[in-house]
mmCIF file of N, CA and C in Angstrom:
data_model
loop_
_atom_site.group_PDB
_atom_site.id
_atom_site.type_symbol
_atom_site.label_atom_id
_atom_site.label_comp_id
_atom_site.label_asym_id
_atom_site.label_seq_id
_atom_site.Cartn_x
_atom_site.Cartn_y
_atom_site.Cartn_z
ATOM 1 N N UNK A 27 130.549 98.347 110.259
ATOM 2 C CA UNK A 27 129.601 98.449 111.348
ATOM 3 C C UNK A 27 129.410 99.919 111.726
ATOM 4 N N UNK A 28 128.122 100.444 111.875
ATOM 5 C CA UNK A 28 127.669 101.821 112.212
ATOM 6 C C UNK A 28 126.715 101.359 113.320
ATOM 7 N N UNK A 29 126.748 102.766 113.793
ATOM 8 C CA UNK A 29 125.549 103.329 115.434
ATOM 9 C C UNK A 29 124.332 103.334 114.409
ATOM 10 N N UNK A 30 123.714 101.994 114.234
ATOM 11 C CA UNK A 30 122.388 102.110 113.094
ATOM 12 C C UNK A 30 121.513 103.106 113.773
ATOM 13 N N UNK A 31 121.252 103.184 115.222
ATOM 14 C CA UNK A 31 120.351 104.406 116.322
ATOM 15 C C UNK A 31 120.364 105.561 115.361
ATOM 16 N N UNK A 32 121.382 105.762 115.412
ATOM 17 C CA UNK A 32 121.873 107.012 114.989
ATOM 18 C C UNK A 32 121.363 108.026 113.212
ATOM 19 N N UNK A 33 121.403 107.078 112.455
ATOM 20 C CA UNK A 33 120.386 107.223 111.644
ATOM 21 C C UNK A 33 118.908 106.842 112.012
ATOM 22 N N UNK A 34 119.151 105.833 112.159
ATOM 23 C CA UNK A 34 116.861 105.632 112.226
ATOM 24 C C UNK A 34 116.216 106.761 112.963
ATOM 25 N N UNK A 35 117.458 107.437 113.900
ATOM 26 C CA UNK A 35 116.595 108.903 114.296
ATOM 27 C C UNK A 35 117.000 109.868 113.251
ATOM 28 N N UNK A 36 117.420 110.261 112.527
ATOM 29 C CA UNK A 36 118.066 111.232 111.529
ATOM 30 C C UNK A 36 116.668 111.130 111.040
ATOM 31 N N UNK A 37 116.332 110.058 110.112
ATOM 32 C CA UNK A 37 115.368 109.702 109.051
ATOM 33 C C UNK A 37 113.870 109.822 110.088
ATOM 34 N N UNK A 38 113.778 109.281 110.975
ATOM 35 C CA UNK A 38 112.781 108.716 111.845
ATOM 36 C C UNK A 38 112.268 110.407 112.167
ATOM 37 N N UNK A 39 113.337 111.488 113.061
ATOM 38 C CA UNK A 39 112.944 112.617 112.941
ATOM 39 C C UNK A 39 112.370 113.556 111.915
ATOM 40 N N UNK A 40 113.083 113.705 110.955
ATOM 41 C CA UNK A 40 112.668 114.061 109.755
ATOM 42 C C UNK A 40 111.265 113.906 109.591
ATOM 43 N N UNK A 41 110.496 112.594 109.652
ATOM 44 C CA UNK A 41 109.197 112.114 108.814
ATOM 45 C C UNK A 41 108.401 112.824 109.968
ATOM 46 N N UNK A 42 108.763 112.932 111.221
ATOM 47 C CA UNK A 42 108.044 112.631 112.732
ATOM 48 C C UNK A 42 107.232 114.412 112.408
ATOM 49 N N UNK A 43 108.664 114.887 112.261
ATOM 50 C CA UNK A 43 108.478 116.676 111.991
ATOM 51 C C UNK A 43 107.648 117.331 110.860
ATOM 52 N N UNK A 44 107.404 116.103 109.809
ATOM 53 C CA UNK A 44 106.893 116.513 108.714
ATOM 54 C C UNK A 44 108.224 117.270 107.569
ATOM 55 N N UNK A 45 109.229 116.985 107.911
ATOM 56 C CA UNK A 45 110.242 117.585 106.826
ATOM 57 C C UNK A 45 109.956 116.450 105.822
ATOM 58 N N UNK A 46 109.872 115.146 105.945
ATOM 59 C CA UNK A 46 110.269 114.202 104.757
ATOM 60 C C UNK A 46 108.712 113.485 105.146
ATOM 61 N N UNK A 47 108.129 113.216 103.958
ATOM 62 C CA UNK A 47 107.085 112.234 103.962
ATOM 63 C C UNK A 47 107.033 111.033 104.655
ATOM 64 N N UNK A 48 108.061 110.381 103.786
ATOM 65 C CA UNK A 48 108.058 108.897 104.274
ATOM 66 C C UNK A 48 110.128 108.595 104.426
ATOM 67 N N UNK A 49 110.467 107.558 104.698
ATOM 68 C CA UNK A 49 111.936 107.174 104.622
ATOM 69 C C UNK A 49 112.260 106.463 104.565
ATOM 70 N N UNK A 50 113.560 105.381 104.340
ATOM 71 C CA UNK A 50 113.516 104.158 104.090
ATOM 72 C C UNK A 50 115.192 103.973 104.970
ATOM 73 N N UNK A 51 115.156 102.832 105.454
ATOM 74 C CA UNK A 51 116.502 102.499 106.260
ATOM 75 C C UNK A 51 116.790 101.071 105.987
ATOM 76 N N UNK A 52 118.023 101.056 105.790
ATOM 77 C CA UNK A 52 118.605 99.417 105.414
ATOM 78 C C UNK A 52 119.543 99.245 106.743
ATOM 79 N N UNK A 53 119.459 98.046 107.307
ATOM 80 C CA UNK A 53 120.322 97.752 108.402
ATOM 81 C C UNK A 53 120.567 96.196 107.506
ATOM 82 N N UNK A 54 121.101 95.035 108.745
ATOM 83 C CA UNK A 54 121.354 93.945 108.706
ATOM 84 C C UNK A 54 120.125 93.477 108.370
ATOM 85 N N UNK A 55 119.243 93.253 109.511
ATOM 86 C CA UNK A 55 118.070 92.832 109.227
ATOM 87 C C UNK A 55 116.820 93.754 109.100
ATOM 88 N N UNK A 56 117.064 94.726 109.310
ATOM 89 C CA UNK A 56 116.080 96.372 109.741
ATOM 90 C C UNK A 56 115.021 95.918 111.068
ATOM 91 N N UNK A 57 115.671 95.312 111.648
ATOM 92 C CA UNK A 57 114.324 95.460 112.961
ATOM 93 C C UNK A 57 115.035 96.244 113.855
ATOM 94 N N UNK A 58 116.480 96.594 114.142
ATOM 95 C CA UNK A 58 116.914 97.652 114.906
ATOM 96 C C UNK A 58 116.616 98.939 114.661
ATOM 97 N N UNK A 59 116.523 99.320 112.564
ATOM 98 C CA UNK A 59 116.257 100.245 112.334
ATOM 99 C C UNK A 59 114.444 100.905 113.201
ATOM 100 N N UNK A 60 113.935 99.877 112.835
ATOM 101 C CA UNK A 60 112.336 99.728 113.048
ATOM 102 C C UNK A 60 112.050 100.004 114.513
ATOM 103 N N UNK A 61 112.983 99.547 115.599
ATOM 104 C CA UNK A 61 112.404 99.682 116.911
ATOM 105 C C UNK A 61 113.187 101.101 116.811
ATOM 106 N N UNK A 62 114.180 101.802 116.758
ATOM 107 C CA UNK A 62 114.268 102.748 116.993
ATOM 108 C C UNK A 62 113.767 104.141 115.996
ATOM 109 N N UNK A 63 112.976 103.882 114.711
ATOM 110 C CA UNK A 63 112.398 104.773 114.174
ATOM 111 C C UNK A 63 111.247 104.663 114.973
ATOM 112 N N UNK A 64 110.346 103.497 115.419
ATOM 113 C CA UNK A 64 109.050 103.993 116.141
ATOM 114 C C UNK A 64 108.892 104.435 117.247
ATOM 115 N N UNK A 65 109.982 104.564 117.779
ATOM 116 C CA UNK A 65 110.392 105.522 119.123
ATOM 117 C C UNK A 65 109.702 107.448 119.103
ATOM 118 N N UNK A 66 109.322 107.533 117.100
ATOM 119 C CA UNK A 66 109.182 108.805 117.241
ATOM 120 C C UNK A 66 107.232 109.365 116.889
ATOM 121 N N UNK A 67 107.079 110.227 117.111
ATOM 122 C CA UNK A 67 106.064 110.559 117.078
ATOM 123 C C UNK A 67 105.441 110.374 116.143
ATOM 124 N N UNK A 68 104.362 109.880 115.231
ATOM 125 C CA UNK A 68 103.721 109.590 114.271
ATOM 126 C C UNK A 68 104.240 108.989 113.375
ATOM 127 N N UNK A 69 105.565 108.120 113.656
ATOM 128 C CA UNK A 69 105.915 106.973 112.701
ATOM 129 C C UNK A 69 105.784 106.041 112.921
ATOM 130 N N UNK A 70 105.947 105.266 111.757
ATOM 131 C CA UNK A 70 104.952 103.960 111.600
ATOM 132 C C UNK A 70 106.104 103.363 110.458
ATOM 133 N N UNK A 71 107.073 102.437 111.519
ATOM 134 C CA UNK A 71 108.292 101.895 110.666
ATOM 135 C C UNK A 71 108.042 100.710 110.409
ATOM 136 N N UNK A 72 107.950 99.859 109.049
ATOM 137 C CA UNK A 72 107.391 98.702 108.959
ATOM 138 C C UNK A 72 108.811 97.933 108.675
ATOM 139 N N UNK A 73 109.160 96.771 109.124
ATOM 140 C CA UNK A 73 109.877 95.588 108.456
ATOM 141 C C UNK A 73 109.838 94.864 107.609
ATOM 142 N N UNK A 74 109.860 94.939 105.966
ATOM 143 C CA UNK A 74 109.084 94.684 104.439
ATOM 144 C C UNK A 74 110.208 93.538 103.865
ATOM 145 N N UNK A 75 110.361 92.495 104.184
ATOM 146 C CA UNK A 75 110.729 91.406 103.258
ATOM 147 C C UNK A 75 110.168 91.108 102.054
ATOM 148 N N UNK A 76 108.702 91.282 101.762
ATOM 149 C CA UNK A 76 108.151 91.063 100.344
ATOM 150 C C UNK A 76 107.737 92.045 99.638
ATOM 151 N N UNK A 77 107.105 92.158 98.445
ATOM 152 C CA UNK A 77 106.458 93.139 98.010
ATOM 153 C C UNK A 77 104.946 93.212 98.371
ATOM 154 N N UNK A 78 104.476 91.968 98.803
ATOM 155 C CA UNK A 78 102.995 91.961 99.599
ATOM 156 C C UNK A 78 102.957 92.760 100.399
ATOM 157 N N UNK A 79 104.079 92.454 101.020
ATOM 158 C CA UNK A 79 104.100 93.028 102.548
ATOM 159 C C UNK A 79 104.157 94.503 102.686
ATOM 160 N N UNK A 80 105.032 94.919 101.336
ATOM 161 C CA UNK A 80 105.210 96.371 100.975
ATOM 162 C C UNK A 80 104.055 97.173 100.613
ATOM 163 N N UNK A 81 102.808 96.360 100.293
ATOM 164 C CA UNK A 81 101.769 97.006 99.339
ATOM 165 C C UNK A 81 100.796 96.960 100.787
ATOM 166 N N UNK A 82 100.887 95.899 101.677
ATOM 167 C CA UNK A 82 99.976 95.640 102.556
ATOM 168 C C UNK A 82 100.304 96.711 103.682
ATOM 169 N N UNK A 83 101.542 96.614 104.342
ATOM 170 C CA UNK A 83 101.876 97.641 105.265
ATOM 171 C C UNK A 83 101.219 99.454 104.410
ATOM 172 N N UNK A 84 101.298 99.489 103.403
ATOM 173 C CA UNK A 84 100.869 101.130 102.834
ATOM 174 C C UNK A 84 99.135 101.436 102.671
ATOM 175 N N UNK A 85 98.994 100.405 102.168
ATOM 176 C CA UNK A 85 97.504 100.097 102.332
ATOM 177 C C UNK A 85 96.788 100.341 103.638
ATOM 178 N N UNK A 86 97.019 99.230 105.016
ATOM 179 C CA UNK A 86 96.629 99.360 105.916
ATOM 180 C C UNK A 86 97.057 99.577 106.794
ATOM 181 N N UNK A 87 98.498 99.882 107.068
ATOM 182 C CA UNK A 87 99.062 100.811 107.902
ATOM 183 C C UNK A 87 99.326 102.078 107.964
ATOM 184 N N UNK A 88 99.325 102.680 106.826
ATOM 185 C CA UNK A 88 99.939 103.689 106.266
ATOM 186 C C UNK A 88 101.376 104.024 106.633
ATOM 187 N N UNK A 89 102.250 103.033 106.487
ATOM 188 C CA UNK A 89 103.681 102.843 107.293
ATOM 189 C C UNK A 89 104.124 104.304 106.471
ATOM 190 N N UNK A 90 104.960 104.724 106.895
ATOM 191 C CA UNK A 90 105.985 105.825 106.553
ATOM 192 C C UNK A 90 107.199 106.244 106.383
ATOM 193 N N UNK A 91 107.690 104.570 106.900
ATOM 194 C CA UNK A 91 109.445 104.424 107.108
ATOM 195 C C UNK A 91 109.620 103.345 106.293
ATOM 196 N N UNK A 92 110.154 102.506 105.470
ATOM 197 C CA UNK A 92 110.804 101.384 105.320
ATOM 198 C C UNK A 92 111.644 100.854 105.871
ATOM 199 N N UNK A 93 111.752 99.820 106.389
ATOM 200 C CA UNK A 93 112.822 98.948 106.448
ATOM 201 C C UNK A 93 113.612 98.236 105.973
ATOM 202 N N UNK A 94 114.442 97.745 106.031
ATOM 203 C CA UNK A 94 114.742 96.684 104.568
ATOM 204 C C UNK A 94 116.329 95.819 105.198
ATOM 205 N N UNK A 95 115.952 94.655 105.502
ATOM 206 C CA UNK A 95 117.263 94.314 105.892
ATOM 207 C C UNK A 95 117.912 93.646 104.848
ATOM 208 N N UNK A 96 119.404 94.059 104.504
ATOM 209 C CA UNK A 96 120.266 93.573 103.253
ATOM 210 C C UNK A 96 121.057 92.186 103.597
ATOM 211 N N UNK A 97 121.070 92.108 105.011
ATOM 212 C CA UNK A 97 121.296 89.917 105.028
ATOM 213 C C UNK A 97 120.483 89.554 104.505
ATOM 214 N N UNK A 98 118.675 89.964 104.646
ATOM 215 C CA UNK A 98 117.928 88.690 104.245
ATOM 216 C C UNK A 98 116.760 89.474 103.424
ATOM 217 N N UNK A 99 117.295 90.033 102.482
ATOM 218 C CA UNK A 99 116.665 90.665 101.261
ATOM 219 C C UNK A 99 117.047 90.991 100.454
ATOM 220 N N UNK A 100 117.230 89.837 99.023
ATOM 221 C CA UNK A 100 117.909 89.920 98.015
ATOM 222 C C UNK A 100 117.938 91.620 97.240
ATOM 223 N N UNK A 101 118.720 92.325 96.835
ATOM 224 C CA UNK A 101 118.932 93.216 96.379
ATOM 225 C C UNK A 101 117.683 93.545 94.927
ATOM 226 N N UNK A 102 117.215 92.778 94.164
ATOM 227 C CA UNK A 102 116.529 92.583 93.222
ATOM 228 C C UNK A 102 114.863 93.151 93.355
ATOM 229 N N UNK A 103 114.800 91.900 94.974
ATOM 230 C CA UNK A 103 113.661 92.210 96.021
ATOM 231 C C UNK A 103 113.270 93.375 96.375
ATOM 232 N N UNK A 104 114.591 93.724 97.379
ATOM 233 C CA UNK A 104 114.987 95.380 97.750
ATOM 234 C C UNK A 104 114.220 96.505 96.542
ATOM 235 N N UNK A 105 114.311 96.487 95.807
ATOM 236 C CA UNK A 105 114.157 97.152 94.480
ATOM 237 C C UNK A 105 112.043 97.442 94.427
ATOM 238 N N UNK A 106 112.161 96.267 94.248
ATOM 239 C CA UNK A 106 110.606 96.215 93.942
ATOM 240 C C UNK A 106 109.830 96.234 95.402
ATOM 241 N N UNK A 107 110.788 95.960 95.973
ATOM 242 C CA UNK A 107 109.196 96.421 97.446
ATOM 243 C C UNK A 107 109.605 98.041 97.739
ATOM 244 N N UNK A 108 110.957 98.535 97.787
ATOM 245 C CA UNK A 108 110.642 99.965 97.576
ATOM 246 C C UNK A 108 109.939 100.711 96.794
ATOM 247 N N UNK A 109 109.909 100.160 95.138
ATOM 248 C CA UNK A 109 108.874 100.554 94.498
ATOM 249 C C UNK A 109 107.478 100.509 94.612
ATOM 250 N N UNK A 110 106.944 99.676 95.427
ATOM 251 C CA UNK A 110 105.604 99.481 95.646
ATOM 252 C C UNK A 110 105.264 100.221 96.644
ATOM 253 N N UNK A 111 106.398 100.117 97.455
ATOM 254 C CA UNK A 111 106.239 100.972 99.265
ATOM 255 C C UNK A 111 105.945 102.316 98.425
ATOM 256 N N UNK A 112 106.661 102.899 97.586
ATOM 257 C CA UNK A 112 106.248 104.345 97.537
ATOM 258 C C UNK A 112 104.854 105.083 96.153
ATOM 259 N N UNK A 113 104.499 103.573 95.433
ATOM 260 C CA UNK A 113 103.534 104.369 94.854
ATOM 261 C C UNK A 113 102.139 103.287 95.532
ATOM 262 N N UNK A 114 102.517 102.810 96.461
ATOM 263 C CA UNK A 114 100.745 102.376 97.201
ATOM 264 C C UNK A 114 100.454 103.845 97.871
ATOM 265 N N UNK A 115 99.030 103.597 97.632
ATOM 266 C CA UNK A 115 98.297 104.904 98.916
ATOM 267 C C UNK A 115 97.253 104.001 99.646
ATOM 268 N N UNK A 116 97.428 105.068 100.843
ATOM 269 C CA UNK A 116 96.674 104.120 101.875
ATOM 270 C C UNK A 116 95.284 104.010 101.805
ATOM 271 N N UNK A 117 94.576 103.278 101.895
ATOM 272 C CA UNK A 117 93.219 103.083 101.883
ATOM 273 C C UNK A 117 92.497 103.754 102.414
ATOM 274 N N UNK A 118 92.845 104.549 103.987
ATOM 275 C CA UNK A 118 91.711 105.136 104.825
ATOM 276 C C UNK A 118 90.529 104.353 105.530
ATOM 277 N N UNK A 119 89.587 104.807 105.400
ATOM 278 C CA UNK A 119 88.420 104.713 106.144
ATOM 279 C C UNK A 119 88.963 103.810 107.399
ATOM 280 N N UNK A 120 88.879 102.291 108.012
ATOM 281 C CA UNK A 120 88.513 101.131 108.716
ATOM 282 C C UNK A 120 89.844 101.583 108.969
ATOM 283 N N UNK A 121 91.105 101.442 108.522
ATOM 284 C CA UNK A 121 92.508 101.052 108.795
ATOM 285 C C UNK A 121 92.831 102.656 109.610
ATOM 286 N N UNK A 122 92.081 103.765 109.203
ATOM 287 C CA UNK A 122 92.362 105.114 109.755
ATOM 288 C C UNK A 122 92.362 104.719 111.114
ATOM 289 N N UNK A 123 91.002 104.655 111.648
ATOM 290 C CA UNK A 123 90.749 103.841 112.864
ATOM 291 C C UNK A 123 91.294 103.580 113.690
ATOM 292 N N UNK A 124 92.081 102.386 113.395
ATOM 293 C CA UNK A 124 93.050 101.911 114.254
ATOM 294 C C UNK A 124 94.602 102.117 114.154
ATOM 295 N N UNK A 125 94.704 103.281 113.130
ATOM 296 C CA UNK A 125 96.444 103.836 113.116
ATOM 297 C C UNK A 125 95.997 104.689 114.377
ATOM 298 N N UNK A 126 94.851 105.594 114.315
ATOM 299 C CA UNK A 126 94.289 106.611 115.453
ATOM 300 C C UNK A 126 94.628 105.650 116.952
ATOM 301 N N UNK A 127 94.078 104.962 116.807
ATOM 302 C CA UNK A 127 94.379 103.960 118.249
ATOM 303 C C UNK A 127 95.204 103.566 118.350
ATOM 304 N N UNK A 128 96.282 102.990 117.845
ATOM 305 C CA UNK A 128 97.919 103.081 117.889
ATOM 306 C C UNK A 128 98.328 103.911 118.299
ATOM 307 N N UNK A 129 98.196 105.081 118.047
ATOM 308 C CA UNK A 129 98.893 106.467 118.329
ATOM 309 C C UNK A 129 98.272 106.957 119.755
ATOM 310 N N UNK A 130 96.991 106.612 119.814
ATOM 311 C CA UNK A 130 96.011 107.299 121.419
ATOM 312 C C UNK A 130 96.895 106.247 122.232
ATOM 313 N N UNK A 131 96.971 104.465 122.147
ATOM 314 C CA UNK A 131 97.109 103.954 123.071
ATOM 315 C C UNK A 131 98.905 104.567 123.404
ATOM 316 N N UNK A 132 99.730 104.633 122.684
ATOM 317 C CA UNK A 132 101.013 104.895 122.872
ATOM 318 C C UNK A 132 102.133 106.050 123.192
ATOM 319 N N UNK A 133 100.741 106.878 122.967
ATOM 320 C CA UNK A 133 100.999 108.631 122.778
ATOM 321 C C UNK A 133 102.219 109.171 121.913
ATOM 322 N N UNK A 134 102.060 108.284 121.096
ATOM 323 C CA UNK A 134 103.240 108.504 119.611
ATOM 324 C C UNK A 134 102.214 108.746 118.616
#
């Protein structure tokens, strides 16, 4: 057992500052990782159980963090939605939009 906080800001800072592109965090389930990486300024921490979900969050979120929880994400899984998380690019145009309004309404 670890202060999971404690990394998701390590990683979460990093991306926020522009040192690291994107990052990826494994917890239990990664939604602790997730609420406390979006605590930071221009991240966008997604919770990715599938590889849909991996291709869909990059596409139209332009997420920047991974999540990945190792109770309930077979290791195999793990594998291939990181791979997808990092060679999708985001679509732009419509989805720009409303990452912009995410960020205006929240001031993150």
């Amino acid at each position: 057992s670890v202060d999971y906080p404690d990394f998701a800001h390590k990683v979460a800072s990093g991306v926020s500052s522009g040192k690291f592109e994107t990052g990826i965090l494994v917890c239990g389930t990664g939604i602790g990782m997730s609420i406390t990486a979006n605590k930071h300024d221009g991240v966008r921490a997604a919770v990715v159980e599938s590889v849909d979900a991996a291709k869909y969050t990059r596409l139209h979120n332009n997420a920047n963090v991974l999540c990945i929880g190792s109770r309930i994400t077979p290791w195999e899984r793990a594998i291939e939605i990181i791979k997808t998380f990092l060679t999708t690019e985001f679509e732009g145009g419509r989805h720009q939009k409303r990452i912009d309004k995410i960020h205006t309404l929240t001031n993150l």
